[in-house]
PDB file of C-alpha atoms in Angstrom:
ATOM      1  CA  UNK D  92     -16.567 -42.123  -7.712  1.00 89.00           C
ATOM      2  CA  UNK D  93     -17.196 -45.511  -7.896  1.00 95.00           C
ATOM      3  CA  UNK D  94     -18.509 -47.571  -4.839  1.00 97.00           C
ATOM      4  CA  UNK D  95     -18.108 -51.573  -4.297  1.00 97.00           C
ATOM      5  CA  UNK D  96     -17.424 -53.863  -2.343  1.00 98.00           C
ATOM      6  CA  UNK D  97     -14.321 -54.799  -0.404  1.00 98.00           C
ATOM      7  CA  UNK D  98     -12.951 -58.276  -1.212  1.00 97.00           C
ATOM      8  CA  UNK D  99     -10.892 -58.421   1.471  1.00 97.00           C
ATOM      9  CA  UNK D 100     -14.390 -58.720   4.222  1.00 97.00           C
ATOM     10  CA  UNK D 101     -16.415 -60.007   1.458  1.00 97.00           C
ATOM     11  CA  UNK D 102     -15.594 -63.051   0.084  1.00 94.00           C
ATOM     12  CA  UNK D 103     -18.391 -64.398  -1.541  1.00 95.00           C
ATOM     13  CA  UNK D 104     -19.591 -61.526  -3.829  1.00 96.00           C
ATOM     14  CA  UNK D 105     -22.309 -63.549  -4.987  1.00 95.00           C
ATOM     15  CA  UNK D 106     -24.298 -63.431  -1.766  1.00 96.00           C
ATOM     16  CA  UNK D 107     -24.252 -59.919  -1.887  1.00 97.00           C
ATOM     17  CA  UNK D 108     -25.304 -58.972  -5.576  1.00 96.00           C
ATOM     18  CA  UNK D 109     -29.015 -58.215  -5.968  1.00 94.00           C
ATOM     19  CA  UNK D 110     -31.601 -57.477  -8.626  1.00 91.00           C
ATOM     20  CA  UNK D 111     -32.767 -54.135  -9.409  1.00 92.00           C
ATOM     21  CA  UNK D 112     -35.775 -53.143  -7.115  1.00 94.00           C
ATOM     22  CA  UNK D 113     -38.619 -53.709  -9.591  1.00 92.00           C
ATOM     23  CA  UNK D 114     -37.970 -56.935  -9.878  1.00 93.00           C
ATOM     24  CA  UNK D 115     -37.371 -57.681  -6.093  1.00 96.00           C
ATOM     25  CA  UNK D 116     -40.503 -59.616  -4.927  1.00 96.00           C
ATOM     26  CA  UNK D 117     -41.319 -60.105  -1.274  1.00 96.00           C
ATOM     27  CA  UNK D 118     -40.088 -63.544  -1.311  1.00 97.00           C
ATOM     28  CA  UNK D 119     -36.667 -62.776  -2.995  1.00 97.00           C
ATOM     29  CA  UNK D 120     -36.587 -59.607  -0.243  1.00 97.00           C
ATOM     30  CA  UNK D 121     -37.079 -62.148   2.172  1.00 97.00           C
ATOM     31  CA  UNK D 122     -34.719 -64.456   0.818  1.00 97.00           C
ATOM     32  CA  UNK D 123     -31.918 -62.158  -0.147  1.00 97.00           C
ATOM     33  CA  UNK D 124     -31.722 -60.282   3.767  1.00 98.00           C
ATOM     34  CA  UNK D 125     -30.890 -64.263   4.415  1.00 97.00           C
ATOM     35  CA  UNK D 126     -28.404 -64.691   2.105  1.00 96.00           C
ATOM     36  CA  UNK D 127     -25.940 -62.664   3.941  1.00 97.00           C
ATOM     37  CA  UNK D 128     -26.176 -59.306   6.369  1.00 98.00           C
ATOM     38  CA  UNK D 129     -24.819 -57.287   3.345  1.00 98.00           C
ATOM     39  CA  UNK D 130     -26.685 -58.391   0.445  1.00 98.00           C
ATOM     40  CA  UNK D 131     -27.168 -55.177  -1.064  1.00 98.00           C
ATOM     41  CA  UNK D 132     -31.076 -55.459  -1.053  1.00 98.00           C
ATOM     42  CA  UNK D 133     -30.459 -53.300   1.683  1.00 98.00           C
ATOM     43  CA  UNK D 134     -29.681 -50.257   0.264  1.00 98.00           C
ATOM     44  CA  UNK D 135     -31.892 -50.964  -3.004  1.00 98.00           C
ATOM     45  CA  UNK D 136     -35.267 -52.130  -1.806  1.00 97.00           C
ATOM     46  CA  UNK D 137     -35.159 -52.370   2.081  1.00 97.00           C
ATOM     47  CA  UNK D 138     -38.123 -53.832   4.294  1.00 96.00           C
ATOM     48  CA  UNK D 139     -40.741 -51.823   5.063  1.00 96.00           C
ATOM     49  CA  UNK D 140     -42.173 -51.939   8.633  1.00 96.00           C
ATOM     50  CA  UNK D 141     -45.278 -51.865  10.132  1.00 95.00           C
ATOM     51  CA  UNK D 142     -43.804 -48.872  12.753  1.00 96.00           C
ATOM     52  CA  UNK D 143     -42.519 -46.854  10.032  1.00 95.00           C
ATOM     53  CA  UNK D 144     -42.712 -43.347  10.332  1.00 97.00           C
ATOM     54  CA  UNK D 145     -41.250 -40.248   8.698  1.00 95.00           C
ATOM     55  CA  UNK D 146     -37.901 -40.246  10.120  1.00 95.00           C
ATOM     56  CA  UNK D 147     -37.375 -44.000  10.686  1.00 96.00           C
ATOM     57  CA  UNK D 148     -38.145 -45.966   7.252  1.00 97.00           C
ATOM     58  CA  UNK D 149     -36.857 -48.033   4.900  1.00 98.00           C
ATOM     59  CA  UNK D 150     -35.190 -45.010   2.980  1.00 98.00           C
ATOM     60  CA  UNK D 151     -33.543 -43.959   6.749  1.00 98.00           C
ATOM     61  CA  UNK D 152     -32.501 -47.347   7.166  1.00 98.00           C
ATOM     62  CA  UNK D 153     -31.098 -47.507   3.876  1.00 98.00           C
ATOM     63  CA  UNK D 154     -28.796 -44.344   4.603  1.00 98.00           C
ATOM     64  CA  UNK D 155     -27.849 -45.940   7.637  1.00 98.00           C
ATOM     65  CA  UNK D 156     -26.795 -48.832   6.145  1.00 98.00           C
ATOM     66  CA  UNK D 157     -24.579 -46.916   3.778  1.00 98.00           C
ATOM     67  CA  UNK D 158     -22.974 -44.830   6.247  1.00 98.00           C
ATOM     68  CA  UNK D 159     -22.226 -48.058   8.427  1.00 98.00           C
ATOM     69  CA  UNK D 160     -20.745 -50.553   5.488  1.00 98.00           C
ATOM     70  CA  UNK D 161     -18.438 -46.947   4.465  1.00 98.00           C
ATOM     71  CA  UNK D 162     -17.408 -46.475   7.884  1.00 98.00           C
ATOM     72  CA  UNK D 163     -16.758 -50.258   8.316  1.00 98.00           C
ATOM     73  CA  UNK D 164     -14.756 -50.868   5.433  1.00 98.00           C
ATOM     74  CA  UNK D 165     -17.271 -52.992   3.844  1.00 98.00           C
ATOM     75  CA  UNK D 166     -17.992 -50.674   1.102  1.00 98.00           C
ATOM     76  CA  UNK D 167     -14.640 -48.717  -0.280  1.00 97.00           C
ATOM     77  CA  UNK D 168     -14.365 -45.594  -2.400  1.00 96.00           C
ATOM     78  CA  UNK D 169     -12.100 -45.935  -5.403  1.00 95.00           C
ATOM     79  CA  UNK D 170      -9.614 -43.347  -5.029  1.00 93.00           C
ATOM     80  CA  UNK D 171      -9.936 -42.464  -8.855  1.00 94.00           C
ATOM     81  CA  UNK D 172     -12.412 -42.070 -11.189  1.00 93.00           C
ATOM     82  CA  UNK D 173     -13.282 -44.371 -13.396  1.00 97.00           C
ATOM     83  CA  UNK D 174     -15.392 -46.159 -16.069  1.00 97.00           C
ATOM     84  CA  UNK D 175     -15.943 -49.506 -15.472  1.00 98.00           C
ATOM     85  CA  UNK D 176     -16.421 -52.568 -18.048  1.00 98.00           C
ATOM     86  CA  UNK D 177     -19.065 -55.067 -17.366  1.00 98.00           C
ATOM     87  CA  UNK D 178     -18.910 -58.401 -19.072  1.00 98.00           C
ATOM     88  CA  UNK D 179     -22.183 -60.160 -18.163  1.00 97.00           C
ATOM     89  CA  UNK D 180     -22.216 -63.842 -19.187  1.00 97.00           C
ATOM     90  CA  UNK D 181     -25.265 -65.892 -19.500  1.00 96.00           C
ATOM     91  CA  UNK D 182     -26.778 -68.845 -20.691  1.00 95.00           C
ATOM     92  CA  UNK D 183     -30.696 -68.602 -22.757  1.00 94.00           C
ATOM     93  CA  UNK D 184     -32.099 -71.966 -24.527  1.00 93.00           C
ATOM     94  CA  UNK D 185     -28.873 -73.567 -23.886  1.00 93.00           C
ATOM     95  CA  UNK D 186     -26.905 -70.846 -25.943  1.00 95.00           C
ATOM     96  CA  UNK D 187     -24.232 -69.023 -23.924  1.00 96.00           C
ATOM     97  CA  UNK D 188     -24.395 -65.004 -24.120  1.00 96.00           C
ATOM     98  CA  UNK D 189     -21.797 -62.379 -23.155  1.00 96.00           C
ATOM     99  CA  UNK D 190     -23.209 -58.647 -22.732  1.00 97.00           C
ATOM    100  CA  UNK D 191     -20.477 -55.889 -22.494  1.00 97.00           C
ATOM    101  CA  UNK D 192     -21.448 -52.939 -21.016  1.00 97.00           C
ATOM    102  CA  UNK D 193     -19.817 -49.240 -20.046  1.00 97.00           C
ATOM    103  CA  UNK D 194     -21.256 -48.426 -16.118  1.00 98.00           C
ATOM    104  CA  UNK D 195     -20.187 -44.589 -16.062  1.00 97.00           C
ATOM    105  CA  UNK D 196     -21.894 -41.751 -14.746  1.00 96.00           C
ATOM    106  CA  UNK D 197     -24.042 -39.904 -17.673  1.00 97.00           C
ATOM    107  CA  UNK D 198     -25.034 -36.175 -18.039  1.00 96.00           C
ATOM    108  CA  UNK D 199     -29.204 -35.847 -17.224  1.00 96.00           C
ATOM    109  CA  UNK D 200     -30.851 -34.624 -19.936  1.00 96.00           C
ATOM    110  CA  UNK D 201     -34.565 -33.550 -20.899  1.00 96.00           C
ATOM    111  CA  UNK D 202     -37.068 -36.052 -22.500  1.00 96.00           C
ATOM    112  CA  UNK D 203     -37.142 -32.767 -24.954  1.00 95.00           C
ATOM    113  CA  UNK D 204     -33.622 -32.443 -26.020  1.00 95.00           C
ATOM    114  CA  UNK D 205     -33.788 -36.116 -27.705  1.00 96.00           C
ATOM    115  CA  UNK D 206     -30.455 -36.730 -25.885  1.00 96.00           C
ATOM    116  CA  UNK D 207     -31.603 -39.487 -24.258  1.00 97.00           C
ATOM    117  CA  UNK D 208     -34.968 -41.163 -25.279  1.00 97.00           C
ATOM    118  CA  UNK D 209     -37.607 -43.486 -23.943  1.00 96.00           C
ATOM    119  CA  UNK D 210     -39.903 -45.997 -24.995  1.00 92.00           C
ATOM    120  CA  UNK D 211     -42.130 -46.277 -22.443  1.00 90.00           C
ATOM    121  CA  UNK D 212     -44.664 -44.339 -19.624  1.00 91.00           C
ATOM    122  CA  UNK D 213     -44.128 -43.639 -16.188  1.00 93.00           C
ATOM    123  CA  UNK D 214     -46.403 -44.477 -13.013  1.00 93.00           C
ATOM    124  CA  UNK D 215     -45.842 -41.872 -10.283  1.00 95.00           C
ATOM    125  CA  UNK D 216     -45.460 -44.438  -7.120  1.00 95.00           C
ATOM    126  CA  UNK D 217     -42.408 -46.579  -8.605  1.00 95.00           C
ATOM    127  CA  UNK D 218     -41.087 -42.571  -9.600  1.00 96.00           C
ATOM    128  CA  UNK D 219     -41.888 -41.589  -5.881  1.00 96.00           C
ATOM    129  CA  UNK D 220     -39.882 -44.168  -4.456  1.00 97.00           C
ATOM    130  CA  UNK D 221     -36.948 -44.194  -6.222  1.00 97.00           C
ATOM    131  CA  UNK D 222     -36.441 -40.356  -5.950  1.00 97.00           C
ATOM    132  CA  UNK D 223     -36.892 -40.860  -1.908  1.00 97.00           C
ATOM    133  CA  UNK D 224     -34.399 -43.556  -1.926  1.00 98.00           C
ATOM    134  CA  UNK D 225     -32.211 -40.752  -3.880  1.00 97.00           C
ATOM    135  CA  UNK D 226     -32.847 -37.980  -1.238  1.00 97.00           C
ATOM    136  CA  UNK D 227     -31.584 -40.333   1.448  1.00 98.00           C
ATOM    137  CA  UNK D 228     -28.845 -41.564   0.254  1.00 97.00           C
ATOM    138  CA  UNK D 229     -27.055 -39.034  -2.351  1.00 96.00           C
ATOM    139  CA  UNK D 230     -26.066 -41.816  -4.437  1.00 96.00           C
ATOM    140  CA  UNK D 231     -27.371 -44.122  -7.170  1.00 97.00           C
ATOM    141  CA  UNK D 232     -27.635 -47.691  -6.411  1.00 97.00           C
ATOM    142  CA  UNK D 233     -28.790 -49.385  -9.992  1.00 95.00           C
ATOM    143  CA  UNK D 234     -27.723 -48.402 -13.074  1.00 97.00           C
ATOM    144  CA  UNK D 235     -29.800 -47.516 -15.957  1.00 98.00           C
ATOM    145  CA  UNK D 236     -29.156 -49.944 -19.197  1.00 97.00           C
ATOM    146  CA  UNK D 237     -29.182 -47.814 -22.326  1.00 98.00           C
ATOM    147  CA  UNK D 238     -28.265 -48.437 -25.841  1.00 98.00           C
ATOM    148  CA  UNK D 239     -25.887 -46.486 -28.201  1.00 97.00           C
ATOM    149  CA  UNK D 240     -25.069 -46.928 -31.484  1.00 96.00           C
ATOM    150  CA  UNK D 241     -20.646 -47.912 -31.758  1.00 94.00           C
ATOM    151  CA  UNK D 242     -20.114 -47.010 -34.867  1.00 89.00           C
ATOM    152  CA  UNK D 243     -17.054 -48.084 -36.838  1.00 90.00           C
ATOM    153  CA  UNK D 244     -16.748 -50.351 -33.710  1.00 93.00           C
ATOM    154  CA  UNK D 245     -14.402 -48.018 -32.031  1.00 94.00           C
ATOM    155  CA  UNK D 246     -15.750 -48.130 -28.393  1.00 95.00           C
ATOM    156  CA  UNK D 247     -15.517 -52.158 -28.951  1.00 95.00           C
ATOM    157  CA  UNK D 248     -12.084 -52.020 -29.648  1.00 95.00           C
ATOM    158  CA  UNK D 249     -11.338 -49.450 -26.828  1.00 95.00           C
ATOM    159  CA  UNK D 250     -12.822 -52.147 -24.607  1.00 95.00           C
ATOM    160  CA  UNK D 251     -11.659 -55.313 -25.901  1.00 94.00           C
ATOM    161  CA  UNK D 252      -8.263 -54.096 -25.157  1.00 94.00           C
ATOM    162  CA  UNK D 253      -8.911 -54.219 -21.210  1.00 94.00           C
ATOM    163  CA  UNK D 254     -10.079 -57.217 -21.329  1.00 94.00           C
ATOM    164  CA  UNK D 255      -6.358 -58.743 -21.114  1.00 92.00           C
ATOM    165  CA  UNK D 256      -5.865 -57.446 -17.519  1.00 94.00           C
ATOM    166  CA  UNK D 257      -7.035 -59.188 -13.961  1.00 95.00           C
ATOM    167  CA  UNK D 258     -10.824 -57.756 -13.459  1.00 96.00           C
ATOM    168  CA  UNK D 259     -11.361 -55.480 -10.678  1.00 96.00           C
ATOM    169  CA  UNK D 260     -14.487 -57.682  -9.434  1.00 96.00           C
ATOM    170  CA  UNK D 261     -15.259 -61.606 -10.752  1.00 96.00           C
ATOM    171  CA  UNK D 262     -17.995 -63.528  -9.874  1.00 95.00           C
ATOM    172  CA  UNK D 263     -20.671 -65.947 -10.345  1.00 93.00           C
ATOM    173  CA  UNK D 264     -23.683 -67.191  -9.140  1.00 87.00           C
ATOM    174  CA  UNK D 265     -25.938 -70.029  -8.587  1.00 79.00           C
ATOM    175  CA  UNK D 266     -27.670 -69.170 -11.703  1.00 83.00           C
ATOM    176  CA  UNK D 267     -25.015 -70.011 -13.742  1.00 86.00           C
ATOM    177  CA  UNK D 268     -24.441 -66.311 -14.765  1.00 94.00           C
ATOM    178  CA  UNK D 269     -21.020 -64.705 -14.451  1.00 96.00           C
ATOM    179  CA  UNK D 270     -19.886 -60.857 -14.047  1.00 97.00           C
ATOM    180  CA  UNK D 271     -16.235 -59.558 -14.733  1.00 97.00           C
ATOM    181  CA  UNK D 272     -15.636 -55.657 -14.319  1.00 98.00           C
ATOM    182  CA  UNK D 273     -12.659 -53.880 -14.926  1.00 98.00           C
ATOM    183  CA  UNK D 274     -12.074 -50.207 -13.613  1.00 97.00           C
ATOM    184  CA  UNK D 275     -11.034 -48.110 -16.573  1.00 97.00           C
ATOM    185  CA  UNK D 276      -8.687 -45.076 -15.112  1.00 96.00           C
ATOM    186  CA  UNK D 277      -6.355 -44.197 -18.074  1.00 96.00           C
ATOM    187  CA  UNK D 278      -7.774 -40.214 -18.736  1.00 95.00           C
ATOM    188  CA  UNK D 279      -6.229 -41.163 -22.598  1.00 96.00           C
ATOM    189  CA  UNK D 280      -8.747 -44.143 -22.938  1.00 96.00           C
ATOM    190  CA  UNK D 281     -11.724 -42.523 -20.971  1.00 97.00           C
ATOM    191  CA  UNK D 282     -11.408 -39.396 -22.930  1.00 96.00           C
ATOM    192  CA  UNK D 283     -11.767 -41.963 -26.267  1.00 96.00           C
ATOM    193  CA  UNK D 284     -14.577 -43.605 -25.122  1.00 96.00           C
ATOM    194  CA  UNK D 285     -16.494 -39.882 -24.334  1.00 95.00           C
ATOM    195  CA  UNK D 286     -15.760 -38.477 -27.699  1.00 95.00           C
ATOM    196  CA  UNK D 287     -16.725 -41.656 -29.440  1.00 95.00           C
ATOM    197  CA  UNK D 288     -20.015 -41.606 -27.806  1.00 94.00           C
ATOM    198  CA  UNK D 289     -20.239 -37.552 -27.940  1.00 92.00           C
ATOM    199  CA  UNK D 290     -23.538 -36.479 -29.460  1.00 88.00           C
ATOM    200  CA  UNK D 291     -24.952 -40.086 -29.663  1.00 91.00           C
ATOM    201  CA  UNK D 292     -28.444 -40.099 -28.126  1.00 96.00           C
ATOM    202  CA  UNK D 293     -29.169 -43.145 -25.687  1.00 98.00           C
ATOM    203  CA  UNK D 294     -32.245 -44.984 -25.689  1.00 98.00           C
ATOM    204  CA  UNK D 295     -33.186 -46.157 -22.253  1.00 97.00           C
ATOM    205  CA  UNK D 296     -33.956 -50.116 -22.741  1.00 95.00           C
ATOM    206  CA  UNK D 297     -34.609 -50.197 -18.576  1.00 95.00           C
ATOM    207  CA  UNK D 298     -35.158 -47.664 -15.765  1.00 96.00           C
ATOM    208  CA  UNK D 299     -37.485 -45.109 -17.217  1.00 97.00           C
ATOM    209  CA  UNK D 300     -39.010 -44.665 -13.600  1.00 97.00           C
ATOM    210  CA  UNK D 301     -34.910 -44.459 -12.223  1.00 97.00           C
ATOM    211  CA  UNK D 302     -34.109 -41.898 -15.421  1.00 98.00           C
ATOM    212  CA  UNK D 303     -37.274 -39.394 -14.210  1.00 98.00           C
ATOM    213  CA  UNK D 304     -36.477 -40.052 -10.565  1.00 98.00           C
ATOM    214  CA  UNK D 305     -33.064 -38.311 -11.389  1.00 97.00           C
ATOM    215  CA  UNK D 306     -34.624 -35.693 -13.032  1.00 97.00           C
ATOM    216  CA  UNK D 307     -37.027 -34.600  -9.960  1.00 97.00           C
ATOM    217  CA  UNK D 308     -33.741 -34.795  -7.624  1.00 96.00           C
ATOM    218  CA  UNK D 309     -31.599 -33.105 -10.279  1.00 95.00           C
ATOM    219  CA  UNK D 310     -34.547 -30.219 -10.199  1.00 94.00           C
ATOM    220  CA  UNK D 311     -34.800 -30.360  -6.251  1.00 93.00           C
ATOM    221  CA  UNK D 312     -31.474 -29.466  -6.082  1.00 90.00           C
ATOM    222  CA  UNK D 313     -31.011 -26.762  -7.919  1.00 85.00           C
ATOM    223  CA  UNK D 314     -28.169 -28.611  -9.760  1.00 59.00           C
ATOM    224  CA  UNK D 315     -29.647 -27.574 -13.543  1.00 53.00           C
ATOM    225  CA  UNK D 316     -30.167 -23.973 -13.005  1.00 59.00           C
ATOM    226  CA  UNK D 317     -28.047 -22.038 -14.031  1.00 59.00           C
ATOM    227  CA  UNK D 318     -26.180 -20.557 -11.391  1.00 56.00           C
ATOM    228  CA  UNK D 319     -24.920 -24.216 -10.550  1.00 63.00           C
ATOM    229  CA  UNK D 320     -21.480 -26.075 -11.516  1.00 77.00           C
ATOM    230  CA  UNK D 321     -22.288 -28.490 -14.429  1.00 83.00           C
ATOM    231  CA  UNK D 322     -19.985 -31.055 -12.513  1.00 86.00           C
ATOM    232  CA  UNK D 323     -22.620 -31.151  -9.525  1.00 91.00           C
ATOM    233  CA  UNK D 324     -23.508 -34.989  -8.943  1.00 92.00           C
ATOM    234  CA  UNK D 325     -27.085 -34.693  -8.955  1.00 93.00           C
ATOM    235  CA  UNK D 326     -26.560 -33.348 -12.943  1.00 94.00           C
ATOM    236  CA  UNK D 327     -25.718 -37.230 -13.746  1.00 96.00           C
ATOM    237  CA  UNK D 328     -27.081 -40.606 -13.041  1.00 98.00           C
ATOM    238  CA  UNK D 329     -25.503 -43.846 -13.559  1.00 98.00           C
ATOM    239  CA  UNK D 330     -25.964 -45.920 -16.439  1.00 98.00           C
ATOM    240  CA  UNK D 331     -24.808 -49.377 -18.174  1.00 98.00           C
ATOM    241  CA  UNK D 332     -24.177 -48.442 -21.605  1.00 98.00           C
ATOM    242  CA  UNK D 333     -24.509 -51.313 -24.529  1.00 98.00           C
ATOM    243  CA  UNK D 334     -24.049 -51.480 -28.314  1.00 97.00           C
ATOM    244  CA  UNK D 335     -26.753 -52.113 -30.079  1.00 96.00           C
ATOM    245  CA  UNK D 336     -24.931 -54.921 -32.089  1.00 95.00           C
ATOM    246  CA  UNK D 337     -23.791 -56.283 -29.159  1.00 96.00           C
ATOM    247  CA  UNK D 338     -24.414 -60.082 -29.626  1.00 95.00           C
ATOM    248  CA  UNK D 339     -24.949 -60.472 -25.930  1.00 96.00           C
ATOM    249  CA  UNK D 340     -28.174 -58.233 -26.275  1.00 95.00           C
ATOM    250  CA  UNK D 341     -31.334 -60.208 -26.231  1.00 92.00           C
ATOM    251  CA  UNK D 342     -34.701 -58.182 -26.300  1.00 85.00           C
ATOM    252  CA  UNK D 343     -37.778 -60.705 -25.372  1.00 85.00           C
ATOM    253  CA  UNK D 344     -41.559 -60.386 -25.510  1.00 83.00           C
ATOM    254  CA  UNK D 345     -43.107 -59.089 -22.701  1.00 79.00           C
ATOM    255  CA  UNK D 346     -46.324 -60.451 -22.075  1.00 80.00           C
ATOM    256  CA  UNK D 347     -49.523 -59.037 -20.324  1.00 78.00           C
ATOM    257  CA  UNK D 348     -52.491 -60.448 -18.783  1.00 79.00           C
ATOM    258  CA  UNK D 349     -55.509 -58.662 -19.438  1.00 76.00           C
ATOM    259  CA  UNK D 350     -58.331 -58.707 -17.145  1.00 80.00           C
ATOM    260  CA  UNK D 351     -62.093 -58.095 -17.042  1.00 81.00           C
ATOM    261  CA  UNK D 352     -63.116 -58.018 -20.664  1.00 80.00           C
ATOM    262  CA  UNK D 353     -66.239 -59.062 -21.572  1.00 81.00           C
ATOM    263  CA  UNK D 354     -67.139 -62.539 -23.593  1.00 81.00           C
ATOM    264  CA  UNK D 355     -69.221 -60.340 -26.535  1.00 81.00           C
ATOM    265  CA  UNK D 356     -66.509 -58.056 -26.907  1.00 76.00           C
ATOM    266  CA  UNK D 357     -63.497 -61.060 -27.274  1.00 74.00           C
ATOM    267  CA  UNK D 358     -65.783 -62.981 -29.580  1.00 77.00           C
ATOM    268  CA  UNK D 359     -66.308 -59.407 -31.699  1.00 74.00           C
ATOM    269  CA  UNK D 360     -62.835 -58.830 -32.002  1.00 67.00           C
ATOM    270  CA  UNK D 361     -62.907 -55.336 -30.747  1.00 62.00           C
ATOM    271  CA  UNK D 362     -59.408 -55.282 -29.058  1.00 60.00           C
ATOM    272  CA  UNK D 363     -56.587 -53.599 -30.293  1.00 60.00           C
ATOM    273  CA  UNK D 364     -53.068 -53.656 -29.504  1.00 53.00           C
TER     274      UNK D 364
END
């Protein structure tokens, strides 16, 4: 089920949004536990302390957290499932964007079965992290962004036609960028949307290190064996699903500083991509 925030404590939504944890530097940590007492930097990428230990740590605190904002009404359950619509609005070299997304919960699958497929390695430490921040909490707190193919358009149209009603969520922040989500419960239009996208693999665009991080939990708990229900939570992980056509999809250079190489060897020419 979907988690978010209740409107009726939170007013300002955009002191509460966050990035995703890899992009969290200590600064904007610092920053965003300022914003307000339940940015949700707290349940993402929480301070670490020097007096950590074992059973008191930012993952402990983090499951804390959760508990408290459930029990206090500052975090609400919806009471059906859903799929939600994202419509992520931006502006890039004074050009405004619009990225729709699907945020649902996707079946795990092996790097092997070319369900889903990556593009880039893994480092074990980011990996380690997120799968304790899964063992704490039993939930998923970023969603992957992975790209489909909608062919014939027929997921655009599906989504296009929500778009008329009130969004569940609207917001927007100091940068300028806006966010309207709409929970999709109609089983008739959520069924569409699943067989449109049935045996169309997904390429993981961000949150390779998330993706395997489910995998080790999904493994931990037994979930993929086969004595277990296939409906078992820990056999899915959240993800933001785009279009490849979608015009609000912008891929840009990354760019890499590269350290410690020798004057002879740049003036031979001996580096390759």
């Amino acid at each position: 089920r979907g988690v978010h925030y209740n409107q009726l404590l939170i007013k300002d939504l955009s002191a509460v949004i966050c990035s995703p944890y890899d992009i969290i530097t200590p600064q904007l940590q610092q920053e965003l536990y300022h914003q307000s007492q339940y940015n949700f930097v707290r349940l993402e990428h929480s301070r670490e302390l020097p007096q950590d230990t074992v059973a008191d740590n930012k993952y402990t605190r983090s499951a804390a957290t959760l508990k408290q904002w459930l029990k206090q009404g500052v975090l609400k359950v919806d009471k059906v499932p859903a799929i939600y619509l994202h419509n992520h609005s931006f502006t890039y070299q004074g050009k405004e964007y619009r990225r729709r997304g699907i945020t649902a919960c996707v079946r795990l699958e092996e790097w092997d079965k070319m369900v889903v497929r990556p593009h880039e390695g893994t480092l074990a430490e980011p990996k380690n992290d997120r799968v304790s921040l899964l063992q704490a909490l039993q939930a998923n707190t970023s969603p992957i962004l992975a790209l489909f193919e909608d062919q014939g358009q027929r997921v655009s149209s599906l989504l296009a036609a929500q778009e008329s009603s009130k969004p569940l969520i609207s917001l927007s922040n100091l940068n300028g960028e806006g966010h309207n989500i709409w929970a999709i419960t109609e089983s008739q239009v959520i069924n569409q949307i699943c067989n449109s996208l049935t045996g169309q693999p997904l390429y993981i665009a961000d949150g390779h290190h998330r993706y395997e991080s489910a995998l080790t939990y999904q493994r931990e708990q037994g979930a993929g064996s086969s004595s277990a229900s296939e409906d078992e939570a820990s056999n899915f992980v959240m993800m933001t699903l785009v279009d490849f056509s979608d015009p609000g999809l912008i891929i840009l250079p990354p760019h890499r500083l590269l350290r410690g190489i020798s004057k002879p060897i740049l003036n031979e020419g001996r580096i390759q991509a």
